[in-house]
CSV table of C-alpha atoms in Angstrom, one decimal:
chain,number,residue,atom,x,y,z
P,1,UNK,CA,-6.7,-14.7,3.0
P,2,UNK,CA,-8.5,-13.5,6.1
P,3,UNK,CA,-7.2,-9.8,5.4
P,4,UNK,CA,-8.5,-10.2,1.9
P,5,UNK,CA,-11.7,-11.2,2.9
P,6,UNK,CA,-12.1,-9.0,5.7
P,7,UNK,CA,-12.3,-6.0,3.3
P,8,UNK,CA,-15.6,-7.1,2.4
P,9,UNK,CA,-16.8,-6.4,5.6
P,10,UNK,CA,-16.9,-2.8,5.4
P,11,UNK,CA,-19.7,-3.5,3.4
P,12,UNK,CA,-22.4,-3.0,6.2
P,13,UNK,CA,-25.4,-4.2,6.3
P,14,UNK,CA,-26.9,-2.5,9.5
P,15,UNK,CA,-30.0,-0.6,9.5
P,16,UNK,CA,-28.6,3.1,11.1
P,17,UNK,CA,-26.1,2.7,8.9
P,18,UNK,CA,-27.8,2.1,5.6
P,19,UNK,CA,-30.3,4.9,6.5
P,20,UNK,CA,-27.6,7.9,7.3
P,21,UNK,CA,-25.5,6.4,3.8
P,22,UNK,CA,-29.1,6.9,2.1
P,23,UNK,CA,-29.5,10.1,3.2
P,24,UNK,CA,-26.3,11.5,2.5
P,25,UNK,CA,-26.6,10.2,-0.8
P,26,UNK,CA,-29.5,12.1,-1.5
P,27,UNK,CA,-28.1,15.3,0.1
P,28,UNK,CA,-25.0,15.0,-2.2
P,29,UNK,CA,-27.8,14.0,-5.4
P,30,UNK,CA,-29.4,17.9,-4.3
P,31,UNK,CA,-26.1,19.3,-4.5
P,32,UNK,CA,-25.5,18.3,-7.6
P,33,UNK,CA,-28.7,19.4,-9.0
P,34,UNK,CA,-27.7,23.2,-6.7
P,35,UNK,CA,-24.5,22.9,-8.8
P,36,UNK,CA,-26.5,22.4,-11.9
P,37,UNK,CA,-27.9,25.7,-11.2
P,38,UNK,CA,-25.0,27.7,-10.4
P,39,UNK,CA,-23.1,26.1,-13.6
P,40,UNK,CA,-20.4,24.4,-11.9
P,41,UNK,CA,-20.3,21.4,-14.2
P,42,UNK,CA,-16.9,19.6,-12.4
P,43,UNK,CA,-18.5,20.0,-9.0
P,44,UNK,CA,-21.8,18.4,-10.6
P,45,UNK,CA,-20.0,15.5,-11.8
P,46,UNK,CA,-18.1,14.6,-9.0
P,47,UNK,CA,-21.1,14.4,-7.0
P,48,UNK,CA,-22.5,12.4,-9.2
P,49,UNK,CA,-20.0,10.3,-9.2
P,50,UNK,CA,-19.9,10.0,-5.5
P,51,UNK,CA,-23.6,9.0,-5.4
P,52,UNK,CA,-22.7,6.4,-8.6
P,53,UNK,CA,-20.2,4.4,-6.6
P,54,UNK,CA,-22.2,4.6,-3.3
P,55,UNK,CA,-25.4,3.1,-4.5
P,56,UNK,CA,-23.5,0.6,-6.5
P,57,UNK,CA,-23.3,-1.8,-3.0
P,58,UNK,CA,-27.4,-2.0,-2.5
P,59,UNK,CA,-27.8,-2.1,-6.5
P,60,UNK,CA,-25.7,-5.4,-6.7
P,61,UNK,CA,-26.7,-7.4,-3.7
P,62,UNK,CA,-30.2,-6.1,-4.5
P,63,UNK,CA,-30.5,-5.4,-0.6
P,64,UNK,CA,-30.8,-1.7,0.0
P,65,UNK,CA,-29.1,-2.6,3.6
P,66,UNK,CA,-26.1,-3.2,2.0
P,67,UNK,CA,-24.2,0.0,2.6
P,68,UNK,CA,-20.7,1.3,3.0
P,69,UNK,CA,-19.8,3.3,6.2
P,70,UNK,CA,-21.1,6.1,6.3
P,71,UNK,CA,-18.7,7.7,7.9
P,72,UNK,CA,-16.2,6.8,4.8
P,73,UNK,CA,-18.9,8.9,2.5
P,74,UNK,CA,-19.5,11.5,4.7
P,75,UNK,CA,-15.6,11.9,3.8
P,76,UNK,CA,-16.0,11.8,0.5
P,77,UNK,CA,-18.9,14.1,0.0
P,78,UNK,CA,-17.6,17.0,2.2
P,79,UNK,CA,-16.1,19.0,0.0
P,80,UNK,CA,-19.6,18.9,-2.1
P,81,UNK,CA,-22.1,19.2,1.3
P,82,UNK,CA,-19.5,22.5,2.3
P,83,UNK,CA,-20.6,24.0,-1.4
P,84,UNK,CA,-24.5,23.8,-0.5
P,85,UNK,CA,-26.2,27.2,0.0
P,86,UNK,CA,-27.1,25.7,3.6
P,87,UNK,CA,-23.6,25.0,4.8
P,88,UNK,CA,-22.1,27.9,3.4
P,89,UNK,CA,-24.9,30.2,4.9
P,90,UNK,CA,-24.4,28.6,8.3
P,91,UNK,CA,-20.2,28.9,8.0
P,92,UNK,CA,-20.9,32.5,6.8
P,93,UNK,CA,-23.1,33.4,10.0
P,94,UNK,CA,-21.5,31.4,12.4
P,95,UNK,CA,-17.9,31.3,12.1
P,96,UNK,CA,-16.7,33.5,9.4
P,97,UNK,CA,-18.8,36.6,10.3
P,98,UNK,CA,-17.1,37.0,13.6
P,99,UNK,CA,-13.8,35.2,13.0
P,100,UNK,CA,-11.7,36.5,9.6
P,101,UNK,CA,-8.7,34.9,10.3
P,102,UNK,CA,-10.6,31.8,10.0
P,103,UNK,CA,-11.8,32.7,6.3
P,104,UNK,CA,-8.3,33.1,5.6
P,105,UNK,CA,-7.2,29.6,6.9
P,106,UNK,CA,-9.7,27.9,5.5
P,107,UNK,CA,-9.1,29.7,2.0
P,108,UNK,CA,-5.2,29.3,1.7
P,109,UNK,CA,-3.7,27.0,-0.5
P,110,UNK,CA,-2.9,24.3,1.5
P,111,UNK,CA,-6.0,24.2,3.1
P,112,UNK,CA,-8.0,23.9,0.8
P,113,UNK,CA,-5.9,21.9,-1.9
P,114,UNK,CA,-5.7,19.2,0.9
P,115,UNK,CA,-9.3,19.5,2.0
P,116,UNK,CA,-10.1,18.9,-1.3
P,117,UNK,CA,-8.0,16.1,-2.9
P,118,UNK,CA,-9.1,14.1,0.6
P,119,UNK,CA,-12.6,14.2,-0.4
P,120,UNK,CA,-10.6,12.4,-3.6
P,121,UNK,CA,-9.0,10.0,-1.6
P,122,UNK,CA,-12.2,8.9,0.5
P,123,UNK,CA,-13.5,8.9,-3.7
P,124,UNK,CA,-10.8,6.8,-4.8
P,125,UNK,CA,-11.1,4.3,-1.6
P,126,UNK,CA,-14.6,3.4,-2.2
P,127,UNK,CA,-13.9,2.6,-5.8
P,128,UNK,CA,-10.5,0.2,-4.5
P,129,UNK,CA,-13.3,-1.3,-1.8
P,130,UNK,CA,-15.5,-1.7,-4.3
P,131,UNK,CA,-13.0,-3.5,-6.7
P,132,UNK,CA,-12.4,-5.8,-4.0
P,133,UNK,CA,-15.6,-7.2,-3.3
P,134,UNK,CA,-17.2,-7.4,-7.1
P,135,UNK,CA,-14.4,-8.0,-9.4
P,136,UNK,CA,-11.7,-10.8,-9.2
P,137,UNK,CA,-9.1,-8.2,-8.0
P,138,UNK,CA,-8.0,-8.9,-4.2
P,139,UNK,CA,-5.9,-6.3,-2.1
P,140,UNK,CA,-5.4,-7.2,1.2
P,141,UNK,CA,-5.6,-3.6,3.3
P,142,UNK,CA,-1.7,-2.3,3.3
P,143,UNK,CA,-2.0,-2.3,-0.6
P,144,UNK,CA,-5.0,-0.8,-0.6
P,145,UNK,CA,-3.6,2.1,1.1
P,146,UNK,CA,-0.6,2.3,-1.5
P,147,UNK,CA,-3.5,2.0,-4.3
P,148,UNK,CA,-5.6,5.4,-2.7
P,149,UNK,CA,-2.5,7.0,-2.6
P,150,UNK,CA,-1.4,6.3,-6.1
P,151,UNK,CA,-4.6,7.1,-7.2
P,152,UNK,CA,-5.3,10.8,-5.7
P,153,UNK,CA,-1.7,11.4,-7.2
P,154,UNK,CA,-3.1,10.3,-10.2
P,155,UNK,CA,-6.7,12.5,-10.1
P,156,UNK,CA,-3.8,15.4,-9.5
P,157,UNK,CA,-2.1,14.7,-12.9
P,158,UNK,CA,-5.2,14.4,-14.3
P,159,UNK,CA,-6.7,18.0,-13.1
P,160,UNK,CA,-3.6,19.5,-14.1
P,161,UNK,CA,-3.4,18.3,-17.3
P,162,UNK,CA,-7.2,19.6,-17.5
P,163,UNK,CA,-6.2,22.9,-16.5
P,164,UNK,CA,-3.2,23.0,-18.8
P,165,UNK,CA,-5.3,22.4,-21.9
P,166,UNK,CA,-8.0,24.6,-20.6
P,167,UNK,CA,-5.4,27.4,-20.5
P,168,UNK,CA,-4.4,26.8,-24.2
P,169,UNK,CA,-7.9,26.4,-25.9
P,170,UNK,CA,-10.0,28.4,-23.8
P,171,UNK,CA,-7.7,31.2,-22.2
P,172,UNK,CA,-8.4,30.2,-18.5
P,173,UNK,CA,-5.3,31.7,-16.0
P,174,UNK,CA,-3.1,28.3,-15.5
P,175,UNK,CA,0.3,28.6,-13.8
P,176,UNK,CA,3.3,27.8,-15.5
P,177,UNK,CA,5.9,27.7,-13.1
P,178,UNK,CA,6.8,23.9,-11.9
P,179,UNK,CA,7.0,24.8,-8.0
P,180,UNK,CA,3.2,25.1,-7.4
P,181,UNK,CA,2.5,22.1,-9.5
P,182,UNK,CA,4.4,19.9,-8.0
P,183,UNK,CA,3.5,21.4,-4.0
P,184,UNK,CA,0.6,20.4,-5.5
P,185,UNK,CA,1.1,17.5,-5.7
P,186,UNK,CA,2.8,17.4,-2.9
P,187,UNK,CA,-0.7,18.1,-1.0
P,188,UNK,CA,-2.3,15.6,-3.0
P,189,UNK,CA,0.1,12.7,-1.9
P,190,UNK,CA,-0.7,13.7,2.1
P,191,UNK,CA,-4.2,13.9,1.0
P,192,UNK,CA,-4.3,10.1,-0.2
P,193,UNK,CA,-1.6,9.1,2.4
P,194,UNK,CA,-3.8,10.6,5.1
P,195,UNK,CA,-6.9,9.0,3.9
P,196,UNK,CA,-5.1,5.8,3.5
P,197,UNK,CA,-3.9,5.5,7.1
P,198,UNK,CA,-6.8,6.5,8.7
P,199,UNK,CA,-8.6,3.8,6.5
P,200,UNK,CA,-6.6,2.0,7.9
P,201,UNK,CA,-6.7,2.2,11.3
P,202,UNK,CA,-10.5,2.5,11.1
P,203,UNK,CA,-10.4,-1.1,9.1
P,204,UNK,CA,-8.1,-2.4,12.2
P,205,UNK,CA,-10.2,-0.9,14.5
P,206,UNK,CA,-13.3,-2.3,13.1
P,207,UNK,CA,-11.9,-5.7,13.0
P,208,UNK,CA,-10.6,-5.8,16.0
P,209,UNK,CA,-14.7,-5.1,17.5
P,210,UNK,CA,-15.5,-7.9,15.4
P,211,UNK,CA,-13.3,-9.8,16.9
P,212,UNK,CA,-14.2,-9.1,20.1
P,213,UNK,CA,-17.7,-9.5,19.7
P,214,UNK,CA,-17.2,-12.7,18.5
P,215,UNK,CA,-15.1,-14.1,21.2
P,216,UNK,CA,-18.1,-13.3,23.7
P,217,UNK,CA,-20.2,-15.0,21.6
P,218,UNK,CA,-18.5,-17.9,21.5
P,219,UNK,CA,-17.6,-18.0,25.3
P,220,UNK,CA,-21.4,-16.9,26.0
P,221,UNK,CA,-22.7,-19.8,23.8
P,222,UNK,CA,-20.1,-22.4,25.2
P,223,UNK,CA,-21.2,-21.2,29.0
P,224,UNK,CA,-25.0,-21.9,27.9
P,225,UNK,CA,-24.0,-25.1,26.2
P,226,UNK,CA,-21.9,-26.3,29.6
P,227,UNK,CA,-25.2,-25.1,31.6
P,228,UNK,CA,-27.5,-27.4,29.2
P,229,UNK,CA,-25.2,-30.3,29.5
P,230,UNK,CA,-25.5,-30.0,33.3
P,231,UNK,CA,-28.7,-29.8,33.3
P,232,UNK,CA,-29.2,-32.9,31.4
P,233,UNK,CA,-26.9,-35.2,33.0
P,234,UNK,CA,-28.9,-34.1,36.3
P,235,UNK,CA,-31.9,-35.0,35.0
């Protein structure tokens, strides 16, 4: 029960923190409205369904304090702040000006399947977080991991199914060859398995602080309660 509950506490409610989750929030809200512009109707949608789930904590509890990490949707919103005219300008003048091999690491398959289906992953953990805390489903941490993984395989099958039924109606290029579609999915599965673990370590790590913190509370309070109780019976 106290791993259950302790899922709830990635829910900050910290100042710093609620401030740098608001602001990226509205920097991913902007890149959707650039995406709007350029026409790019899936990017626009996922960004807006990033900010969705993300304002969802300080909409319920009425408290705009209450904020997830933002360090778990800086993750998720990556993929959307690197297809800003900003970032792109900046990577295209700093890095990829002066370093082409870089240009091609960053656009080979792999790459950028994985790079991708993590901002998924970090997607699909806020919405299992968010499950936790206001619905009656409970997942004690190890499951949720199993659940982001299940889930960016599943966002996989679902884009490829897109893709597939783009190809028929519309005439879009869409591989037909089973190899690439299942590495793939293959990429997707280390994408959710990678943002799983580090979720949980970070949730382990986190707890652990916690922890901590309140051990020298307690131990600082009980030395101050000792001290009182001296004074008094001297008195």
């Amino acid at each position: 029960m106290t791993e259950r509950r302790d899922l709830g506490r990635l829910f900050e409610e910290h100042r710093l923190n609620a401030v740098l989750s608001w602001i990226l929030v509205a920097i991913v809200v902007l890149a959707a409205v650039e995406e709007v512009f350029l026409g790019d109707w899936l990017w626009t949608l996922f960004a807006l369904a990033v900010a969705a789930v993300a304002v969802l904590p300080p909409l319920t509890h009425r408290r705009w304090l209450v904020m997830l990490p933002w360090e778990v949707l800086l993750l998720a919103a990556l993929p959307v702040l690197g297809r800003t005219a900003l970032v792109r300008g900046l990577v295209t003048d700093l890095v990829i000006a002066t370093m082409p091999t870089v240009q091609e690491f960053l656009s080979a398959s792999p790459v950028s399947s994985t790079a991708a289906y993590v901002s998924v992953a970090a997607f699909a953990l806020i919405v299992v977080v968010e499950l936790h805390v206001f619905t009656p489903v409970k997942l004690t941490s190890g499951f949720a991991v199993l659940t982001v993984v299940v889930l960016t395989l599943a966002a996989a099958g679902v884009w490829a199914v897109v893709r597939w039924l783009a190809h028929l109606y519309i005439g879009t290029a869409f591989y037909t060859e089973l190899d690439p579609l299942m590495i793939e999915f293959v990429y997707s599965a280390a994408a959710g398995l990678l943002a799983g673990v580090t979720f949980e370590a970070y949730f382990r790590r986190r707890n652990h602080t916690a922890r901590r913190s309140l051990a020298m509370v307690e131990d600082v309070s009980e030395e101050l309660g000792e001290q009182f109780d001296l004074e008094v019976g001297e008195k």
